[in-house]
């Protein structure tokens, strides 16, 4: 039995924070603001898995009111959800994701993101697609105020 989940995550950009996307730290003058490391790509993928399993949303498992998750690496959150996914008898068929960010250009980092995410999803990098686009100077993305990530995940019974 196959199951599909989708999610979108958004975080503000600000000076003094690290920019982490898909588990990869990207050199940049600004980083993402959030309770955890604010990795919007990993959050979107994690929540898409939660949705495919019919288990609610990211905040259900990792509320921003809980200090245990303050500045936590989002890959650790993904690991916990992947464990639940596997315990339920599912595996990732594929992930398709999109990061909307005006700057910096993400193309040089996409393969590293795919490899990092695949290792945590227990699949191969060719099962994890990461795309990037800009906001064409429009809206909060285009003005460089924030980053949005979208993900769709297909799971199948092992």
CSV table of N, CA and C in Angstrom, one decimal:
chain,number,residue,atom,x,y,z
A,1,UNK,N,0.8,-1.2,0.0
A,1,UNK,CA,0.0,0.0,0.0
A,1,UNK,C,0.9,1.2,0.0
A,2,UNK,N,0.6,2.1,-0.9
A,2,UNK,CA,1.4,3.4,-1.0
A,2,UNK,C,0.7,4.5,-0.3
A,3,UNK,N,1.5,5.4,0.2
A,3,UNK,CA,0.9,6.6,0.9
A,3,UNK,C,1.7,7.8,0.5
A,4,UNK,N,1.0,8.9,0.3
A,4,UNK,CA,1.7,10.2,-0.1
A,4,UNK,C,1.5,11.3,0.9
A,5,UNK,N,2.5,12.1,1.1
A,5,UNK,CA,2.3,13.2,2.1
A,5,UNK,C,3.0,14.4,1.4
A,6,UNK,N,2.5,15.6,1.8
A,6,UNK,CA,3.1,16.8,1.3
A,6,UNK,C,3.2,17.9,2.4
A,7,UNK,N,4.1,18.8,2.3
A,7,UNK,CA,4.3,19.8,3.3
A,7,UNK,C,5.0,21.0,2.8
A,8,UNK,N,4.8,22.2,3.4
A,8,UNK,CA,5.5,23.4,3.2
A,8,UNK,C,6.0,24.0,4.5
A,9,UNK,N,7.2,24.5,4.5
A,9,UNK,CA,7.7,25.1,5.7
A,9,UNK,C,8.3,26.5,5.3
A,10,UNK,N,8.2,27.4,6.2
A,10,UNK,CA,8.7,28.8,5.9
A,10,UNK,C,9.5,29.3,7.2
A,11,UNK,N,10.6,29.9,7.0
A,11,UNK,CA,11.4,30.5,8.1
A,11,UNK,C,11.9,31.9,7.6
A,12,UNK,N,12.1,32.8,8.5
A,12,UNK,CA,12.7,34.1,8.2
A,12,UNK,C,14.2,33.9,8.2
A,13,UNK,N,14.8,34.8,7.4
A,13,UNK,CA,16.2,35.0,7.3
A,13,UNK,C,16.7,36.1,8.2
A,14,UNK,N,17.8,35.9,8.9
A,14,UNK,CA,18.3,37.0,9.8
A,14,UNK,C,19.8,36.8,10.0
A,15,UNK,N,20.5,37.9,10.2
A,15,UNK,CA,22.0,37.8,10.5
A,15,UNK,C,22.2,37.1,11.9
A,16,UNK,N,23.3,36.5,12.0
A,16,UNK,CA,23.7,35.8,13.3
A,16,UNK,C,23.2,34.4,13.4
A,17,UNK,N,22.6,33.8,12.3
A,17,UNK,CA,22.2,32.5,12.3
A,17,UNK,C,22.9,31.7,11.2
A,18,UNK,N,23.1,30.4,11.4
A,18,UNK,CA,23.6,29.5,10.4
A,18,UNK,C,22.5,29.2,9.3
A,19,UNK,N,23.0,29.1,8.1
A,19,UNK,CA,22.0,28.7,7.0
A,19,UNK,C,22.3,27.2,6.8
A,20,UNK,N,21.3,26.4,7.2
A,20,UNK,CA,21.3,24.9,7.0
A,20,UNK,C,20.1,24.5,6.2
A,21,UNK,N,20.4,23.8,5.1
A,21,UNK,CA,19.3,23.3,4.2
A,21,UNK,C,19.6,21.9,3.8
A,22,UNK,N,18.7,21.0,4.1
A,22,UNK,CA,18.9,19.6,3.8
A,22,UNK,C,20.0,19.0,4.5
A,23,UNK,N,20.3,19.6,5.7
A,23,UNK,CA,21.4,19.1,6.5
A,23,UNK,C,22.8,19.6,6.2
A,24,UNK,N,22.8,20.5,5.2
A,24,UNK,CA,24.1,21.0,4.7
A,24,UNK,C,24.2,22.5,5.1
A,25,UNK,N,25.3,22.8,5.7
A,25,UNK,CA,25.6,24.2,6.1
A,25,UNK,C,26.1,25.0,4.9
A,26,UNK,N,25.4,26.1,4.5
A,26,UNK,CA,25.8,26.9,3.4
A,26,UNK,C,26.3,28.2,3.8
A,27,UNK,N,27.5,28.6,3.3
A,27,UNK,CA,28.1,29.9,3.7
A,27,UNK,C,27.2,31.0,3.2
A,28,UNK,N,26.8,31.9,4.1
A,28,UNK,CA,25.9,33.0,3.8
A,28,UNK,C,25.9,34.0,5.0
A,29,UNK,N,25.6,35.2,4.7
A,29,UNK,CA,25.6,36.3,5.8
A,29,UNK,C,24.4,36.1,6.7
A,30,UNK,N,23.4,35.4,6.2
A,30,UNK,CA,22.2,35.3,7.0
A,30,UNK,C,21.9,33.8,7.2
A,31,UNK,N,21.1,33.5,8.2
A,31,UNK,CA,20.6,32.1,8.4
A,31,UNK,C,19.1,32.1,8.8
A,32,UNK,N,18.6,31.0,9.0
A,32,UNK,CA,17.2,30.8,9.2
A,32,UNK,C,16.8,30.9,10.7
A,33,UNK,N,15.8,31.6,11.0
A,33,UNK,CA,15.3,31.8,12.4
A,33,UNK,C,14.3,30.8,12.8
A,34,UNK,N,14.5,30.1,13.9
A,34,UNK,CA,13.5,29.1,14.4
A,34,UNK,C,13.9,28.5,15.7
A,35,UNK,N,13.1,27.7,16.3
A,35,UNK,CA,13.4,27.1,17.6
A,35,UNK,C,14.5,26.1,17.4
A,36,UNK,N,14.5,25.3,16.3
A,36,UNK,CA,15.5,24.3,16.1
A,36,UNK,C,16.6,25.1,15.2
A,37,UNK,N,17.3,24.3,14.4
A,37,UNK,CA,18.3,24.9,13.5
A,37,UNK,C,17.5,25.6,12.3
A,38,UNK,N,16.2,25.4,12.2
A,38,UNK,CA,15.3,26.0,11.2
A,38,UNK,C,15.6,25.6,9.8
A,39,UNK,N,16.0,24.3,9.6
A,39,UNK,CA,16.3,23.8,8.3
A,39,UNK,C,14.9,23.5,7.6
A,40,UNK,N,14.5,24.5,6.8
A,40,UNK,CA,13.1,24.4,6.2
A,40,UNK,C,13.0,23.2,5.3
A,41,UNK,N,14.0,22.8,4.6
A,41,UNK,CA,13.9,21.7,3.7
A,41,UNK,C,13.7,20.4,4.5
A,42,UNK,N,14.5,20.2,5.5
A,42,UNK,CA,14.4,19.0,6.3
A,42,UNK,C,13.0,19.0,7.0
A,43,UNK,N,12.6,20.1,7.5
A,43,UNK,CA,11.3,20.2,8.1
A,43,UNK,C,10.2,19.8,7.2
A,44,UNK,N,10.2,20.3,5.9
A,44,UNK,CA,9.1,20.0,5.0
A,44,UNK,C,9.1,18.5,4.7
A,45,UNK,N,10.3,17.9,4.5
A,45,UNK,CA,10.3,16.5,4.2
A,45,UNK,C,9.9,15.7,5.4
A,46,UNK,N,10.3,16.0,6.6
A,46,UNK,CA,9.9,15.3,7.8
A,46,UNK,C,8.4,15.4,8.0
A,47,UNK,N,7.8,16.6,7.8
A,47,UNK,CA,6.4,16.7,8.0
A,47,UNK,C,5.6,16.0,6.9
A,48,UNK,N,6.1,15.9,5.7
A,48,UNK,CA,5.5,15.2,4.6
A,48,UNK,C,5.4,13.7,5.0
A,49,UNK,N,6.4,13.2,5.6
A,49,UNK,CA,6.4,11.8,6.0
A,49,UNK,C,5.3,11.6,7.1
A,50,UNK,N,5.3,12.5,8.1
A,50,UNK,CA,4.3,12.5,9.1
A,50,UNK,C,2.9,12.5,8.5
A,51,UNK,N,2.7,13.4,7.5
A,51,UNK,CA,1.4,13.4,6.8
A,51,UNK,C,1.1,12.1,6.1
A,52,UNK,N,2.1,11.6,5.4
A,52,UNK,CA,1.8,10.3,4.7
A,52,UNK,C,1.4,9.2,5.7
A,53,UNK,N,1.9,9.2,6.9
A,53,UNK,CA,1.5,8.2,7.9
A,53,UNK,C,0.2,8.6,8.6
A,54,UNK,N,-0.3,9.8,8.3
A,54,UNK,CA,-1.5,10.2,9.0
A,54,UNK,C,-1.4,10.5,10.4
A,55,UNK,N,-0.2,11.1,10.8
A,55,UNK,CA,0.1,11.3,12.2
A,55,UNK,C,0.1,12.8,12.6
A,56,UNK,N,-0.5,13.7,11.8
A,56,UNK,CA,-0.5,15.1,12.2
A,56,UNK,C,0.5,15.9,11.5
A,57,UNK,N,1.2,16.7,12.3
A,57,UNK,CA,2.2,17.6,11.8
A,57,UNK,C,3.5,17.6,12.6
A,58,UNK,N,4.4,18.4,12.2
A,58,UNK,CA,5.7,18.5,12.9
A,58,UNK,C,5.6,19.0,14.3
A,59,UNK,N,4.7,20.0,14.5
A,59,UNK,CA,4.5,20.5,15.9
A,59,UNK,C,3.9,19.5,16.8
A,60,UNK,N,3.2,18.5,16.3
A,60,UNK,CA,2.6,17.4,17.1
A,60,UNK,C,3.8,16.7,17.8
A,61,UNK,N,4.8,16.4,17.1
A,61,UNK,CA,5.9,15.6,17.6
A,61,UNK,C,7.0,16.5,18.3
A,62,UNK,N,7.3,17.7,17.8
A,62,UNK,CA,8.4,18.5,18.2
A,62,UNK,C,7.9,20.0,18.4
A,63,UNK,N,7.1,20.2,19.5
A,63,UNK,CA,6.5,21.6,19.7
A,63,UNK,C,7.6,22.6,20.0
A,64,UNK,N,7.5,23.8,19.4
A,64,UNK,CA,8.5,24.8,19.7
A,64,UNK,C,8.4,25.4,21.1
A,65,UNK,N,7.5,24.9,21.9
A,65,UNK,CA,7.4,25.3,23.3
A,65,UNK,C,8.2,24.3,24.2
A,66,UNK,N,8.8,23.3,23.6
A,66,UNK,CA,9.6,22.3,24.3
A,66,UNK,C,11.1,22.6,24.2
A,67,UNK,N,11.8,23.0,25.3
A,67,UNK,CA,13.2,23.3,25.2
A,67,UNK,C,14.1,22.2,24.8
A,68,UNK,N,13.6,21.0,24.8
A,68,UNK,CA,14.4,19.9,24.3
A,68,UNK,C,14.8,20.0,22.9
A,69,UNK,N,14.0,20.8,22.1
A,69,UNK,CA,14.3,21.0,20.7
A,69,UNK,C,14.9,22.3,20.4
A,70,UNK,N,15.3,23.1,21.4
A,70,UNK,CA,15.9,24.4,21.1
A,70,UNK,C,17.3,24.1,20.4
A,71,UNK,N,17.4,24.7,19.3
A,71,UNK,CA,18.6,24.7,18.4
A,71,UNK,C,19.0,23.2,18.0
A,72,UNK,N,18.1,22.3,18.1
A,72,UNK,CA,18.4,20.9,17.7
A,72,UNK,C,18.6,20.8,16.2
A,73,UNK,N,19.5,19.9,15.8
A,73,UNK,CA,19.7,19.6,14.4
A,73,UNK,C,18.4,18.9,13.8
A,74,UNK,N,17.9,19.5,12.8
A,74,UNK,CA,16.6,19.0,12.2
A,74,UNK,C,16.8,17.6,11.7
A,75,UNK,N,18.0,17.2,11.4
A,75,UNK,CA,18.2,15.8,10.9
A,75,UNK,C,17.9,14.8,12.0
A,76,UNK,N,18.1,15.2,13.3
A,76,UNK,CA,17.8,14.3,14.4
A,76,UNK,C,16.3,14.1,14.5
A,77,UNK,N,15.5,15.2,14.2
A,77,UNK,CA,14.1,15.1,14.1
A,77,UNK,C,13.6,14.2,13.0
A,78,UNK,N,14.3,14.3,11.9
A,78,UNK,CA,14.0,13.4,10.7
A,78,UNK,C,14.2,12.0,11.1
A,79,UNK,N,15.4,11.8,11.7
A,79,UNK,CA,15.7,10.4,12.1
A,79,UNK,C,14.6,9.8,13.0
A,80,UNK,N,14.1,10.5,13.9
A,80,UNK,CA,13.0,10.0,14.8
A,80,UNK,C,11.8,9.6,14.0
A,81,UNK,N,11.4,10.5,13.0
A,81,UNK,CA,10.2,10.2,12.2
A,81,UNK,C,10.5,9.0,11.3
A,82,UNK,N,11.7,8.9,10.7
A,82,UNK,CA,12.0,7.8,9.9
A,82,UNK,C,11.9,6.5,10.7
A,83,UNK,N,12.4,6.5,11.9
A,83,UNK,CA,12.2,5.3,12.8
A,83,UNK,C,10.7,4.9,12.9
A,84,UNK,N,9.9,5.9,13.1
A,84,UNK,CA,8.4,5.6,13.3
A,84,UNK,C,7.9,5.1,11.9
A,85,UNK,N,8.3,5.7,10.8
A,85,UNK,CA,7.9,5.2,9.5
A,85,UNK,C,8.3,3.8,9.3
A,86,UNK,N,9.5,3.4,9.6
A,86,UNK,CA,10.0,2.0,9.4
A,86,UNK,C,9.2,1.1,10.4
A,87,UNK,N,9.0,1.5,11.6
A,87,UNK,CA,8.2,0.7,12.6
A,87,UNK,C,6.8,0.4,12.1
A,88,UNK,N,6.3,1.4,11.3
A,88,UNK,CA,4.9,1.2,10.7
A,88,UNK,C,5.0,0.3,9.5
A,89,UNK,N,6.2,0.0,9.0
A,89,UNK,CA,6.3,-0.9,7.9
A,89,UNK,C,6.5,-0.2,6.6
A,90,UNK,N,6.9,1.0,6.6
A,90,UNK,CA,7.0,1.8,5.3
A,90,UNK,C,8.5,2.2,5.0
A,91,UNK,N,8.7,2.4,3.7
A,91,UNK,CA,10.0,2.9,3.3
A,91,UNK,C,9.7,4.0,2.2
A,92,UNK,N,10.7,4.9,2.0
A,92,UNK,CA,10.6,5.9,1.1
A,92,UNK,C,10.7,5.4,-0.4
A,93,UNK,N,9.8,5.7,-1.2
A,93,UNK,CA,9.9,5.4,-2.6
A,93,UNK,C,10.6,6.6,-3.3
A,94,UNK,N,10.1,7.8,-3.0
A,94,UNK,CA,10.9,9.0,-3.5
A,94,UNK,C,10.4,10.2,-2.8
A,95,UNK,N,11.2,11.3,-2.9
A,95,UNK,CA,10.9,12.6,-2.4
A,95,UNK,C,11.2,13.6,-3.5
A,96,UNK,N,10.2,14.5,-3.6
A,96,UNK,CA,10.4,15.6,-4.6
A,96,UNK,C,10.3,16.9,-3.8
A,97,UNK,N,11.3,17.7,-3.8
A,97,UNK,CA,11.2,18.9,-2.9
A,97,UNK,C,11.7,20.2,-3.7
A,98,UNK,N,11.3,21.3,-3.2
A,98,UNK,CA,11.6,22.6,-3.8
A,98,UNK,C,12.0,23.6,-2.7
A,99,UNK,N,13.1,24.3,-2.9
A,99,UNK,CA,13.5,25.4,-2.0
A,99,UNK,C,13.3,26.7,-2.7
A,100,UNK,N,12.6,27.6,-2.2
A,100,UNK,CA,12.4,29.0,-2.8
A,100,UNK,C,13.2,29.9,-1.9
A,101,UNK,N,14.3,30.5,-2.6
A,101,UNK,CA,15.2,31.4,-1.9
A,101,UNK,C,15.9,32.3,-2.9
A,102,UNK,N,15.9,33.6,-2.6
A,102,UNK,CA,16.5,34.5,-3.6
A,102,UNK,C,18.0,34.4,-3.7
A,103,UNK,N,18.6,34.3,-2.6
A,103,UNK,CA,20.1,34.2,-2.5
A,103,UNK,C,20.5,33.5,-1.3
A,104,UNK,N,21.6,32.8,-1.3
A,104,UNK,CA,22.5,32.5,-2.4
A,104,UNK,C,22.0,31.4,-3.3
A,105,UNK,N,22.7,31.3,-4.4
A,105,UNK,CA,22.3,30.2,-5.4
A,105,UNK,C,22.6,28.8,-4.7
A,106,UNK,N,21.7,27.9,-4.8
A,106,UNK,CA,21.8,26.7,-4.1
A,106,UNK,C,22.3,25.5,-5.0
A,107,UNK,N,22.4,25.8,-6.3
A,107,UNK,CA,22.8,24.7,-7.2
A,107,UNK,C,24.1,24.0,-6.8
A,108,UNK,N,25.1,24.7,-6.4
A,108,UNK,CA,26.4,24.0,-6.0
A,108,UNK,C,26.2,23.1,-4.7
A,109,UNK,N,25.1,23.2,-4.0
A,109,UNK,CA,24.9,22.5,-2.8
A,109,UNK,C,23.9,21.3,-2.9
A,110,UNK,N,23.2,21.3,-4.0
A,110,UNK,CA,22.1,20.4,-4.1
A,110,UNK,C,22.5,18.9,-4.0
A,111,UNK,N,23.6,18.5,-4.7
A,111,UNK,CA,24.0,17.1,-4.6
A,111,UNK,C,24.3,16.7,-3.2
A,112,UNK,N,25.0,17.6,-2.4
A,112,UNK,CA,25.3,17.3,-1.0
A,112,UNK,C,24.0,17.2,-0.2
A,113,UNK,N,23.0,18.0,-0.5
A,113,UNK,CA,21.7,17.9,0.2
A,113,UNK,C,21.1,16.6,-0.1
A,114,UNK,N,21.1,16.2,-1.3
A,114,UNK,CA,20.4,14.9,-1.7
A,114,UNK,C,21.1,13.7,-1.0
A,115,UNK,N,22.4,13.7,-1.0
A,115,UNK,CA,23.2,12.7,-0.3
A,115,UNK,C,22.9,12.6,1.2
A,116,UNK,N,22.9,13.8,1.8
A,116,UNK,CA,22.7,13.9,3.2
A,116,UNK,C,21.3,13.4,3.6
A,117,UNK,N,20.3,13.9,2.9
A,117,UNK,CA,18.9,13.5,3.2
A,117,UNK,C,18.7,12.0,2.9
A,118,UNK,N,19.3,11.5,1.8
A,118,UNK,CA,19.1,10.1,1.5
A,118,UNK,C,19.7,9.2,2.6
A,119,UNK,N,20.8,9.6,3.1
A,119,UNK,CA,21.4,8.8,4.2
A,119,UNK,C,20.5,8.7,5.4
A,120,UNK,N,19.8,9.8,5.7
A,120,UNK,CA,18.8,9.8,6.9
A,120,UNK,C,17.5,9.2,6.5
A,121,UNK,N,17.1,9.1,5.3
A,121,UNK,CA,15.9,8.5,4.8
A,121,UNK,C,16.0,7.0,4.5
A,122,UNK,N,17.3,6.5,4.6
A,122,UNK,CA,17.6,5.1,4.3
A,122,UNK,C,17.2,4.8,2.9
A,123,UNK,N,17.6,5.6,2.0
A,123,UNK,CA,17.4,5.4,0.5
A,123,UNK,C,18.6,5.9,-0.2
A,124,UNK,N,18.5,5.9,-1.5
A,124,UNK,CA,19.6,6.4,-2.4
A,124,UNK,C,19.4,7.8,-2.8
A,125,UNK,N,20.4,8.5,-3.1
A,125,UNK,CA,20.3,9.9,-3.5
A,125,UNK,C,19.3,10.1,-4.8
A,126,UNK,N,19.3,9.1,-5.6
A,126,UNK,CA,18.4,9.2,-6.8
A,126,UNK,C,16.9,9.2,-6.4
A,127,UNK,N,16.6,8.8,-5.2
A,127,UNK,CA,15.3,8.8,-4.7
A,127,UNK,C,14.9,10.1,-4.0
A,128,UNK,N,15.8,11.1,-3.9
A,128,UNK,CA,15.6,12.3,-3.3
A,128,UNK,C,15.9,13.5,-4.2
A,129,UNK,N,14.9,14.1,-4.7
A,129,UNK,CA,15.1,15.2,-5.7
A,129,UNK,C,15.0,16.6,-4.9
A,130,UNK,N,15.9,17.4,-5.1
A,130,UNK,CA,15.9,18.8,-4.5
A,130,UNK,C,16.0,19.8,-5.7
A,131,UNK,N,15.1,20.7,-5.8
A,131,UNK,CA,15.1,21.7,-6.8
A,131,UNK,C,15.2,23.1,-6.0
A,132,UNK,N,15.6,24.1,-6.7
A,132,UNK,CA,15.7,25.4,-6.1
A,132,UNK,C,15.2,26.5,-7.1
A,133,UNK,N,14.6,27.5,-6.6
A,133,UNK,CA,14.2,28.6,-7.5
A,133,UNK,C,14.2,29.9,-6.7
A,134,UNK,N,14.1,31.0,-7.3
A,134,UNK,CA,14.0,32.3,-6.6
A,134,UNK,C,12.6,32.8,-6.6
A,135,UNK,N,12.4,33.9,-6.0
A,135,UNK,CA,11.1,34.6,-6.0
A,135,UNK,C,11.0,35.7,-7.0
A,136,UNK,N,12.0,35.8,-7.9
A,136,UNK,CA,12.0,36.8,-8.9
A,136,UNK,C,11.7,38.2,-8.3
A,137,UNK,N,12.4,38.4,-7.2
A,137,UNK,CA,12.3,39.7,-6.5
A,137,UNK,C,10.9,40.0,-5.9
A,138,UNK,N,9.9,39.1,-6.0
A,138,UNK,CA,8.6,39.3,-5.5
A,138,UNK,C,8.3,38.6,-4.1
A,139,UNK,N,7.5,39.2,-3.3
A,139,UNK,CA,7.1,38.6,-2.0
A,139,UNK,C,8.3,38.5,-1.0
A,140,UNK,N,8.0,37.8,0.1
A,140,UNK,CA,9.0,37.7,1.1
A,140,UNK,C,10.3,36.9,0.6
A,141,UNK,N,10.1,35.9,-0.2
A,141,UNK,CA,11.2,35.2,-0.8
A,141,UNK,C,12.0,36.1,-1.7
A,142,UNK,N,11.4,36.8,-2.6
A,142,UNK,CA,12.1,37.7,-3.5
A,142,UNK,C,12.8,38.9,-2.9
A,143,UNK,N,12.3,39.3,-1.8
A,143,UNK,CA,12.9,40.4,-1.0
A,143,UNK,C,14.0,39.9,-0.1
A,144,UNK,N,14.2,38.6,-0.1
A,144,UNK,CA,15.3,38.1,0.8
A,144,UNK,C,15.0,38.1,2.3
A,145,UNK,N,13.7,38.1,2.6
A,145,UNK,CA,13.3,38.1,4.0
A,145,UNK,C,13.1,36.7,4.6
A,146,UNK,N,12.9,35.7,3.7
A,146,UNK,CA,12.7,34.3,4.2
A,146,UNK,C,12.9,33.3,3.2
A,147,UNK,N,12.7,32.0,3.6
A,147,UNK,CA,12.9,30.9,2.7
A,147,UNK,C,11.7,30.0,2.9
A,148,UNK,N,11.3,29.4,1.8
A,148,UNK,CA,10.2,28.5,1.8
A,148,UNK,C,10.7,27.2,1.2
A,149,UNK,N,10.2,26.0,1.8
A,149,UNK,CA,10.5,24.7,1.2
A,149,UNK,C,9.2,23.9,1.1
A,150,UNK,N,9.1,23.2,0.0
A,150,UNK,CA,7.9,22.3,-0.2
A,150,UNK,C,8.5,20.9,-0.5
A,151,UNK,N,7.7,19.9,0.0
A,151,UNK,CA,8.1,18.5,-0.2
A,151,UNK,C,6.9,17.6,-0.4
A,152,UNK,N,7.1,16.6,-1.3
A,152,UNK,CA,6.1,15.6,-1.5
A,152,UNK,C,6.9,14.3,-1.3
A,153,UNK,N,6.3,13.4,-0.5
A,153,UNK,CA,7.0,12.1,-0.2
A,153,UNK,C,6.0,11.0,-0.6
A,154,UNK,N,6.5,9.9,-1.2
A,154,UNK,CA,5.8,8.7,-1.5
A,154,UNK,C,6.4,7.6,-0.7
A,155,UNK,N,5.5,6.9,0.1
A,155,UNK,CA,6.0,5.8,0.9
A,155,UNK,C,5.3,4.5,0.4
A,156,UNK,N,5.9,3.4,0.6
A,156,UNK,CA,5.4,2.1,0.2
A,156,UNK,C,5.7,1.1,1.4
A,157,UNK,N,4.8,0.1,1.5
A,157,UNK,CA,5.0,-0.9,2.5
A,157,UNK,C,6.3,-1.7,2.1
A,158,UNK,N,7.1,-2.0,3.0
A,158,UNK,CA,8.3,-2.8,2.8
A,158,UNK,C,7.9,-4.3,2.6
